[in-house]
Amino acid sequence: MHKIIYTTMAVKEKENTEEKSISFVEQLIEEDLAAGKNGGRIQTRFPPEPNGYLHIGHAKAICMDFGVAEKYNGVCNLRFDDTNPSKENNEYVENILHDISWLGFKWGNIYYASDYFEKLWDFAIWMIENDHAYVDEQSAEEIAKQKGTPTTPGTDSPYRNRPIEESLQLFKQMNTPEAKEGSMVLRAKLDMANPNMHFRDPIMYRIIHTPHHRTGTKWNCYPMYDFAHGQSDYFEGVTHSICTLEFVPHRPLYNLFIDFLKEKDGSADVLDDNRPRQIEFNRLNLTYNVMSKRKLHTLVDEKFVSGWDDPRMPTLCGMRRRGYSPESIRNFIDSIGYTKFDALNDMALLEAAVREDLNKKATRVSAVLDPVKLVITNYPEDQTEDMDAIDNPEDENSTTHKITFSKNLWIERADFMEDAPKKFFRMTPGKEVRLKNAYIVMCTGCTKDENGNIIEIQAEYDPESKSGMAGANRKVKGTLHWVSADHCKPAEVREYDRLFSVENPSADERDFHELLNQNSLKINKNCFVEDYAATKKAGEYLQFQRTGYFMADLDSTPEHLIFNKTVGLKDTWAKQNNK
Ligand code: ATP
Ligand code: MG
């Protein structure tokens, strides 16, 4: 079912230069505006269930819900669909608010489905009184067995035609602390033969005794999502109820409940009833990832990851901790677009969007991740020089910071070769390279331990070649980054790989535990970062020059610096994996 969409950057650039076409959702909204529907009013909502953290899939819905409200001068409210207290809590509510703000969106009002519990209760009573609902005392398993299949009709519950009075009394009993969970449910009396399975006497209420995060122990039975969601939209005056494709078959059910509501209110014959127009678009799915909250919960509960904000998680808090910018996420969502077809979106495209944005934002610093000592033998022992380092060469008005140069430096082990091939433009005896922001140096040799491991490299510097000096620009092929041994700090660097080892874990029949990439976290405790980088905190975008984009971790302290690798400078992953 899933089609992999590999949008290349070339295509993306082309899209950027052409006038952007509007999405099919916007087209439908513009039609409604042109027809004068709702008096030109646009009201959307983002309706999360507070039973987990938001992930990048939610961001796609958020960008649409808030995006169209902004574009058409409407309002987008938040509504927490909090109908299942056994899975919901305030921690989730708080974090959802934080993540939406971080993405850069502003909501109008904050509503809760629990605001409507009273109204929904009254409506349920009306449904029973008018023979549209009944209390079923069968177990969940028995009810499931009677559902039938899309091509064979279901079987009526033995309780379907019980007296209205009996259902009324039992429904009230369902809402008492004595009612046993699972002993009864309220079901709509619709059509057990309907080809749309959602019409086969769907459950409206079930008994739950877990206290609710807002209403406490006031209620003992709660409406199902399907008996709350559509009506909540209607109560709030939502004009466009935008959601994902799996809700297509729910749409007629939501409409039917609104028909009943209107009958209850005596407005059944009012044609223009301003009911929400539901529009469905395709979900976002990322390669090597899962979006199901149930599976994400499992990863957290089983401690495969350190928490919801583990930098490998597809959650917004995980991506924030890893160093993704909100703009890069929004740009990515913009580039994949909204369609009516499910797709699998390439993680590499998201990473390309991250690189593109961080290139503009990140402060360039020096960090050596696999250090080997470099001694500048002709540089005075007690001398130091503060060199100017440009924070961001992509910015014409970039600020600068100081990086201290001295006799004893650290450079990357991979930047030296004793017997180098001709095309090796880094450090090798007899050849010159430039040390970034400092001098041109000529390598003179190296020292090894008894096992033949290189433990020190020596070089001589040319005092006339300081960066920025007149005449300093003689051509050398390589420029290396470095840190001064006495002007750097030790740091731990965490590198992340894909969370799953298969491209589409959701479509794989094996248990998803088997599909996890057991090597998705690599910890390197042997790094040095220049002093200036050590002052950078979580939330500040960094580029470790020649290596990639990084951000201080939330747990980083001055005594124990920790940096997360956000993404490499180039997409080396596709190459390694022969894509
Ligand atoms: P679950 O994983 O338990 O099915 P959910 O991800 O649907 O839950 P909700 O809190 O109900 O969680 O989602 C809120 C809104 O976000 C819904 O309108 C839903 O359509 C949208 N949404 C959720 N996942 C995605 C996704 N992968 N792509 C686009 N929109 C999504
Ligand atoms: Mg959902």
XYZ file of C-alpha atoms and ligand atoms in Angstrom:
611
model
C 0.000 0.000 0.000
C 2.831 2.335 0.822
C 4.611 3.991 -2.007
C 8.025 5.403 -1.290
C 8.280 8.982 -2.333
C 11.846 9.910 -2.999
C 11.692 13.565 -3.831
C 15.108 14.707 -4.927
C 16.527 18.046 -3.922
C 16.655 19.041 -7.573
C 12.902 18.690 -7.794
C 12.544 20.587 -4.574
C 14.595 23.498 -5.811
C 12.476 23.641 -8.907
C 9.339 23.775 -6.781
C 10.767 26.658 -4.820
C 11.307 28.792 -7.873
C 7.897 28.180 -9.364
C 4.735 29.638 -8.011
C 3.495 27.265 -5.374
C 0.297 25.474 -6.225
C -2.222 25.237 -3.429
C -3.159 21.948 -1.827
C -6.451 20.183 -2.548
C -7.537 21.078 0.993
C -6.997 24.775 0.303
C -8.851 24.402 -2.979
C -11.905 23.009 -1.171
C -11.739 25.796 1.406
C -11.527 28.417 -1.324
C -14.602 26.886 -2.979
C -16.490 27.215 0.302
C -15.334 30.791 0.712
C -16.388 31.614 -2.849
C -19.807 30.050 -2.180
C -20.168 32.210 0.910
C -20.388 29.236 3.263
C -20.328 30.027 6.985
C -20.383 33.719 6.106
C -16.748 33.521 5.081
C -15.706 32.331 8.510
C -12.840 29.803 8.767
C -12.428 27.852 11.953
C -10.220 24.791 12.270
C -8.901 22.849 15.225
C -6.057 20.531 16.069
C -7.545 17.687 18.134
C -4.862 15.628 19.888
C -5.670 12.938 22.372
C -3.430 13.707 25.393
C -2.173 10.118 25.619
C 1.385 10.604 24.387
C 3.794 13.121 22.932
C 3.429 14.734 19.525
C 5.449 13.279 16.669
C 6.347 14.581 13.247
C 3.135 13.075 11.852
C 1.159 15.352 14.159
C 3.263 18.245 12.894
C 1.873 17.585 9.425
C -1.680 17.929 10.763
C -0.691 20.996 12.805
C 0.850 22.736 9.792
C -2.378 22.186 7.868
C -4.846 23.099 10.650
C -2.991 26.232 11.734
C -1.704 27.007 8.242
C -5.106 27.364 6.585
C -6.522 29.299 9.538
C -3.650 31.766 9.210
C -3.869 31.932 5.432
C -7.623 32.588 5.319
C -7.771 34.896 8.355
C -9.522 32.338 10.456
C -8.824 30.798 13.792
C -7.391 27.434 14.790
C -8.304 26.190 18.243
C -6.808 23.376 20.187
C -9.076 20.658 21.397
C -7.893 17.848 23.572
C -9.984 14.791 22.781
C -9.728 13.525 26.341
C -12.330 10.771 26.407
C -10.196 7.956 27.819
C -8.855 8.801 31.307
C -7.031 5.479 31.590
C -4.472 6.667 29.027
C -4.461 10.439 29.385
C -2.830 12.903 31.734
C -1.779 16.510 32.218
C 1.883 15.896 31.477
C 0.860 15.089 27.906
C -1.341 18.191 27.719
C 1.522 20.447 28.872
C 4.003 18.952 26.438
C 1.601 19.163 23.509
C 1.155 22.897 24.195
C 4.911 23.355 24.384
C 5.565 21.477 21.137
C 2.950 23.429 19.173
C 4.412 26.736 20.369
C 7.887 25.532 19.515
C 6.725 24.806 15.958
C 5.715 28.458 15.834
C 1.914 28.287 15.893
C -0.587 30.215 17.994
C -3.954 28.749 18.893
C -7.154 30.690 19.521
C -8.912 28.872 22.359
C -8.084 25.699 24.193
C -11.038 23.333 24.451
C -11.432 19.850 25.836
C -13.881 17.162 24.785
C -14.406 16.785 28.544
C -16.006 20.277 28.467
C -18.908 18.574 26.685
C -19.374 15.507 28.914
C -22.608 16.932 30.309
C -23.987 17.770 26.865
C -22.954 14.399 25.471
C -24.580 12.633 28.421
C -27.861 14.446 27.785
C -27.627 13.590 24.120
C -27.000 9.921 24.953
C -30.087 9.927 27.177
C -32.085 11.407 24.310
C -30.716 8.702 22.008
C -31.949 5.993 24.405
C -35.321 7.658 24.915
C -35.804 7.799 21.154
C -34.836 4.185 20.662
C -31.507 5.027 18.954
C -29.357 3.476 21.688
C -29.391 0.549 24.125
C -27.287 -0.874 26.907
C -25.537 -4.082 25.940
C -24.412 -6.395 28.732
C -22.298 -8.680 26.587
C -18.519 -8.857 26.853
C -16.278 -7.027 24.384
C -15.342 -10.393 22.827
C -18.959 -11.385 22.244
C -19.723 -8.008 20.700
C -16.695 -8.314 18.428
C -17.783 -11.786 17.302
C -21.187 -10.471 16.235
C -19.747 -7.660 14.116
C -19.625 -9.732 10.910
C -17.275 -8.793 8.082
C -17.489 -6.044 5.478
C -19.209 -8.544 3.160
C -21.350 -10.446 5.672
C -23.844 -8.775 7.978
C -23.418 -8.809 11.740
C -25.709 -10.434 14.297
C -28.049 -8.483 16.533
C -27.195 -8.368 20.218
C -29.762 -10.184 22.410
C -30.095 -6.876 24.283
C -30.809 -4.813 21.180
C -34.536 -4.673 21.683
C -34.668 -4.421 25.436
C -37.196 -1.884 26.799
C -36.121 1.750 26.648
C -36.766 2.147 30.378
C -34.371 -0.697 31.137
C -31.593 0.853 29.057
C -32.169 4.223 30.691
C -31.880 2.751 34.134
C -28.795 0.688 33.256
C -27.092 3.646 31.582
C -27.501 5.639 34.792
C -26.122 2.657 36.663
C -23.108 2.629 34.337
C -22.210 6.017 35.732
C -21.952 4.889 39.346
C -18.765 3.842 41.183
C -20.280 0.386 41.705
C -20.526 -0.403 37.979
C -17.992 -3.009 36.949
C -15.663 -2.018 34.090
C -16.474 -4.076 31.002
C -19.853 -5.247 32.330
C -21.984 -3.000 30.092
C -21.694 -0.550 27.218
C -24.079 1.836 25.572
C -24.441 1.173 21.851
C -26.092 3.164 19.106
C -28.937 1.223 17.482
C -28.052 1.703 13.840
C -27.653 -1.059 11.272
C -25.929 -4.389 11.882
C -25.880 -5.099 8.123
C -24.387 -1.793 6.988
C -21.372 -2.308 4.693
C -19.675 0.458 6.691
C -18.597 -1.430 9.804
C -18.721 1.776 11.877
C -22.511 1.675 11.598
C -22.888 -1.764 13.152
C -24.188 -0.517 16.485
C -21.026 1.351 17.502
C -20.223 1.685 21.187
C -21.050 5.138 22.558
C -20.120 4.799 26.242
C -18.017 2.476 28.396
C -17.336 2.276 32.136
C -13.914 3.572 33.307
C -13.049 4.250 36.940
C -9.590 5.800 36.469
C -9.936 9.423 37.588
C -9.993 11.884 34.697
C -7.204 14.508 34.535
C -9.806 17.283 34.473
C -13.118 15.970 35.751
C -11.656 13.738 38.467
C -14.125 11.130 39.738
C -17.238 12.970 38.593
C -17.875 10.444 35.818
C -17.704 6.702 35.837
C -18.485 6.187 32.209
C -17.056 8.035 29.248
C -18.036 8.655 25.628
C -16.060 6.864 22.933
C -13.912 9.004 20.635
C -16.457 8.486 17.836
C -19.315 9.719 19.988
C -17.371 12.820 21.052
C -15.161 13.971 18.214
C -17.709 14.941 15.554
C -20.111 16.529 18.023
C -17.294 18.483 19.661
C -16.417 19.984 16.273
C -20.084 20.831 15.780
C -20.519 22.379 19.255
C -17.480 24.590 18.671
C -18.570 25.793 15.242
C -15.617 24.277 13.401
C -16.082 25.042 9.704
C -13.462 22.656 8.332
C -12.666 19.515 10.229
C -9.396 18.457 8.644
C -8.097 15.018 9.534
C -6.287 11.995 8.162
C -7.584 9.433 5.676
C -8.485 6.718 8.170
C -11.420 8.917 9.215
C -13.117 8.736 5.799
C -15.445 5.897 6.896
C -16.197 7.711 10.181
C -17.483 10.785 8.369
C -21.032 9.449 7.676
C -21.293 8.361 11.309
C -20.339 11.841 12.554
C -22.930 13.274 10.188
C -25.596 10.912 11.431
C -24.942 11.908 15.053
C -25.299 15.549 14.028
C -28.604 14.718 12.308
C -29.793 13.211 15.584
C -28.539 16.223 17.526
C -30.539 18.501 15.256
C -33.600 16.353 15.699
C -33.117 16.657 19.462
C -32.794 20.437 19.193
C -35.781 20.705 16.862
C -33.692 22.054 14.012
C -33.823 18.981 11.798
C -35.371 20.881 8.900
C -32.780 23.676 8.866
C -30.813 22.899 5.735
C -27.816 25.180 6.101
C -26.719 23.899 9.448
C -23.082 24.964 9.355
C -21.942 21.483 10.144
C -18.183 21.034 9.823
C -16.909 19.997 6.439
C -14.577 17.089 7.024
C -11.589 16.877 4.679
C -9.120 14.011 4.875
C -5.463 13.948 3.798
C -2.720 11.317 3.887
C -0.720 10.576 7.017
C 2.963 11.222 7.224
C 5.035 8.051 7.556
C 8.812 8.165 7.789
C 11.181 5.491 6.564
C 12.936 3.528 9.351
C 10.386 4.840 11.860
C 7.006 4.140 13.375
C 4.350 6.755 14.129
C 1.941 4.646 16.142
C 1.699 6.027 19.657
C 1.220 2.520 20.985
C 4.579 1.427 19.545
C 6.312 4.611 20.676
C 4.935 3.990 24.176
C 6.440 0.498 24.059
C 9.882 1.832 23.093
C 9.755 4.185 26.089
C 8.252 1.681 28.555
C 10.712 -1.051 27.627
C 13.576 1.461 27.857
C 14.833 0.846 24.356
C 15.122 4.636 24.248
C 15.823 6.989 27.137
C 12.369 8.608 26.990
C 9.895 10.354 24.687
C 12.586 12.946 23.977
C 15.315 10.487 23.094
C 16.981 12.088 20.042
C 16.256 8.979 17.954
C 12.499 9.273 18.466
C 10.285 10.759 15.724
C 8.680 12.915 18.434
C 8.941 16.682 18.265
C 10.648 16.770 21.674
C 13.143 14.147 20.465
C 13.876 16.100 17.308
C 14.224 19.326 19.292
C 16.687 17.665 21.662
C 18.624 16.280 18.737
C 18.986 19.762 17.250
C 16.368 19.883 14.482
C 14.947 23.376 14.027
C 11.181 23.926 13.842
C 11.672 25.629 10.473
C 13.370 22.561 9.014
C 10.430 20.392 10.089
C 7.955 22.841 8.581
C 9.940 23.068 5.356
C 10.041 19.287 5.111
C 6.283 19.041 5.604
C 5.797 21.715 3.007
C 7.922 19.771 0.540
C 6.071 16.448 0.914
C 2.663 18.078 0.501
C -0.866 16.797 1.151
C -2.552 14.177 -1.003
C -5.271 11.534 -0.875
C -2.765 8.658 -1.101
C -0.803 7.076 1.698
C 2.911 7.327 1.231
C 6.151 6.568 2.980
C 8.310 9.661 3.228
C 12.060 9.387 2.969
C 13.961 10.189 6.159
C 16.806 11.458 3.941
C 14.534 14.224 2.695
C 13.848 15.347 6.243
C 17.584 15.334 6.947
C 18.238 17.372 3.821
C 15.729 19.960 5.057
C 17.489 20.017 8.437
C 20.895 20.567 6.795
C 19.554 23.293 4.547
C 18.109 25.245 7.468
C 20.977 24.674 9.902
C 23.481 25.797 7.284
C 21.867 29.227 7.662
C 21.558 29.111 11.449
C 24.399 27.134 12.986
C 27.420 28.711 14.656
C 30.625 27.186 13.334
C 32.932 25.838 15.996
C 35.872 23.456 16.198
C 35.573 20.039 17.736
C 37.895 17.083 17.354
C 36.108 13.758 17.646
C 39.030 11.364 17.231
C 41.975 13.361 18.563
C 45.678 12.974 17.931
C 48.256 15.482 19.204
C 49.880 17.979 16.847
C 52.904 19.935 18.103
C 53.990 23.094 16.283
C 57.671 22.689 17.038
C 58.765 26.218 16.060
C 55.932 27.963 17.948
C 57.041 29.429 21.308
C 56.049 27.297 24.288
C 54.407 30.078 26.313
C 52.800 31.956 23.437
C 49.091 31.990 22.583
C 47.136 33.947 19.982
C 43.408 34.619 19.790
C 42.293 34.077 16.219
C 39.080 35.455 14.720
C 36.639 32.722 13.756
C 33.587 33.654 11.687
C 30.444 32.334 13.327
C 28.580 31.748 10.088
C 30.100 32.316 6.635
C 26.595 32.033 5.101
C 25.702 35.298 6.796
C 27.196 38.488 5.328
C 26.913 40.248 8.670
C 28.172 37.346 10.700
C 29.625 37.925 14.132
C 32.935 36.339 15.076
C 34.357 34.656 18.138
C 37.903 34.014 19.316
C 39.657 30.687 19.092
C 42.984 30.377 20.866
C 46.006 29.030 19.006
C 49.043 27.584 20.763
C 51.952 25.166 20.361
C 50.028 22.024 21.397
C 46.940 21.190 19.400
C 44.517 18.356 18.784
C 43.553 17.386 15.247
C 41.514 14.511 13.802
C 43.401 11.235 13.494
C 41.949 10.767 10.025
C 43.518 14.065 8.938
C 47.014 12.550 9.050
C 48.631 9.829 6.959
C 52.272 8.894 7.116
C 52.412 7.433 3.614
C 49.723 9.282 1.801
C 48.538 8.810 -1.765
C 48.968 11.779 -4.081
C 45.398 13.006 -3.729
C 45.509 13.139 0.094
C 45.285 16.867 0.759
C 45.428 16.679 4.516
C 48.488 16.297 6.736
C 51.413 14.160 5.615
C 55.159 14.679 6.050
C 56.647 17.206 3.626
C 53.346 18.845 2.682
C 51.664 22.082 3.722
C 48.112 22.521 4.974
C 46.281 25.428 6.503
C 45.018 25.226 10.055
C 41.621 26.939 9.867
C 41.660 30.591 10.993
C 45.382 30.280 11.841
C 48.605 29.433 9.983
C 49.912 27.325 7.168
C 51.955 24.514 8.648
C 54.376 22.003 7.121
C 54.291 18.521 8.585
C 57.756 17.326 9.624
C 57.063 13.874 11.050
C 55.351 11.826 13.707
C 56.091 9.761 16.824
C 54.734 6.250 17.447
C 54.387 4.057 20.498
C 55.903 0.548 20.715
C 52.887 -0.884 18.873
C 53.294 1.458 15.952
C 50.335 3.684 16.857
C 50.834 7.335 16.070
C 50.823 9.302 19.294
C 52.061 12.677 18.109
C 52.502 14.594 14.886
C 54.978 17.429 14.430
C 54.783 20.429 12.138
C 56.359 23.845 11.656
C 54.319 26.957 11.094
C 54.987 29.854 8.744
C 54.635 33.053 10.846
C 53.856 35.062 7.678
C 50.865 32.961 6.743
C 48.369 33.959 9.421
C 44.793 33.995 8.100
C 43.798 37.474 7.035
C 47.391 38.727 6.730
C 48.415 40.378 3.484
C 50.122 37.767 1.357
C 48.867 34.942 3.526
C 46.856 33.473 0.745
C 49.330 31.233 -0.960
C 47.584 28.203 -2.283
C 47.447 25.133 -0.099
C 44.979 22.420 -0.907
C 43.788 21.372 2.546
C 42.330 23.238 5.512
C 42.060 21.367 8.780
C 40.193 22.136 11.977
C 41.928 21.894 15.330
C 41.609 22.848 18.977
C 44.309 24.036 21.329
C 45.095 21.428 24.000
C 45.009 24.003 26.803
C 41.983 25.861 25.434
C 39.467 23.102 24.874
C 37.172 20.937 26.980
C 36.619 17.198 26.941
C 33.178 16.241 25.694
C 30.951 13.262 25.069
C 29.431 13.082 21.602
C 26.372 10.962 20.864
C 25.809 9.826 17.314
C 22.499 8.402 16.202
C 21.550 6.011 13.481
C 18.126 4.949 12.222
C 15.829 3.630 14.953
C 14.740 0.650 12.841
C 16.792 -1.480 10.516
C 14.069 -1.903 7.883
C 12.686 0.796 5.663
C 9.039 0.323 6.488
C 8.653 -1.299 9.921
C 4.879 -0.731 9.989
C 4.393 -2.892 6.905
C 6.664 -5.676 8.173
C 4.974 -8.767 9.500
C 7.639 -9.543 12.076
C 7.269 -8.298 15.625
C 8.509 -4.736 15.654
C 11.042 -5.516 18.395
C 12.924 -7.670 15.899
C 13.175 -4.773 13.506
C 14.887 -2.360 15.882
C 18.379 -1.228 14.969
C 20.452 -2.387 17.932
C 23.284 -0.026 16.958
C 21.303 3.180 16.765
C 23.329 4.934 19.486
C 27.092 5.387 19.442
C 28.691 7.172 22.393
C 32.107 8.747 21.945
C 33.623 10.016 25.186
C 36.951 10.956 23.716
C 36.252 14.332 22.084
C 37.551 17.857 22.562
C 35.603 21.024 21.785
C 37.010 24.548 21.696
C 36.259 26.596 24.830
C 33.657 28.715 23.040
C 31.643 25.639 22.021
C 31.572 24.543 25.643
C 29.555 27.659 26.498
C 26.761 26.667 24.093
C 23.545 25.317 25.545
C 20.701 23.087 24.406
C 18.700 25.104 21.901
C 21.746 26.695 20.204
C 22.513 25.319 16.771
C 26.142 24.373 16.143
C 28.183 23.114 13.264
C 31.302 21.202 14.204
C 33.314 22.242 11.182
C 33.906 19.539 8.574
C 31.869 17.047 10.665
C 28.221 17.928 10.968
C 25.557 19.751 12.929
C 25.434 19.312 16.692
C 23.594 20.573 19.745
C 24.372 20.416 23.461
C 22.182 17.779 25.081
C 19.628 18.668 27.757
C 21.736 16.688 30.246
C 24.983 18.469 29.355
C 26.703 20.267 32.263
C 29.942 22.313 32.371
C 31.566 19.376 34.186
C 30.276 16.787 31.732
C 29.662 18.206 28.296
C 27.410 16.164 26.031
C 26.650 16.968 22.395
C 24.125 15.290 20.136
C 24.916 14.865 16.488
C 21.937 16.349 14.700
C 22.923 15.305 11.187
C 26.118 14.967 9.156
C 27.190 17.577 6.645
C 26.476 15.231 3.777
C 24.161 12.304 3.327
C 26.734 9.567 3.911
C 24.033 7.192 5.084
C 22.554 6.504 1.659
C 26.029 5.805 0.285
C 26.983 3.361 3.021
C 23.756 1.507 2.598
C 23.993 1.317 -1.190
C 20.909 3.298 -1.917
P -2.627 6.766 17.431
O -1.196 6.623 17.029
O -2.880 6.292 18.823
O -3.605 6.322 16.393
P -2.910 9.502 16.682
O -1.487 9.634 16.266
O -3.996 9.448 15.685
O -2.988 8.283 17.650
P -4.199 11.822 17.887
O -3.806 12.506 19.129
O -5.567 11.300 17.786
O -3.150 10.655 17.744
O -3.876 12.740 16.642
C -4.252 14.086 16.567
C -4.338 14.506 15.144
O -3.103 14.316 14.477
C -5.380 13.728 14.394
O -6.211 14.635 13.698
C -4.607 12.874 13.438
O -5.293 12.724 12.235
C -3.291 13.654 13.252
N -2.189 12.726 12.989
C -1.780 11.723 13.779
N -0.779 11.033 13.189
C -0.551 11.609 11.989
C 0.351 11.350 10.902
N 1.230 10.358 10.946
N 0.305 12.172 9.824
C -0.560 13.192 9.785
N -1.443 13.481 10.763
C -1.456 12.700 11.862
Mg -6.094 9.174 16.705
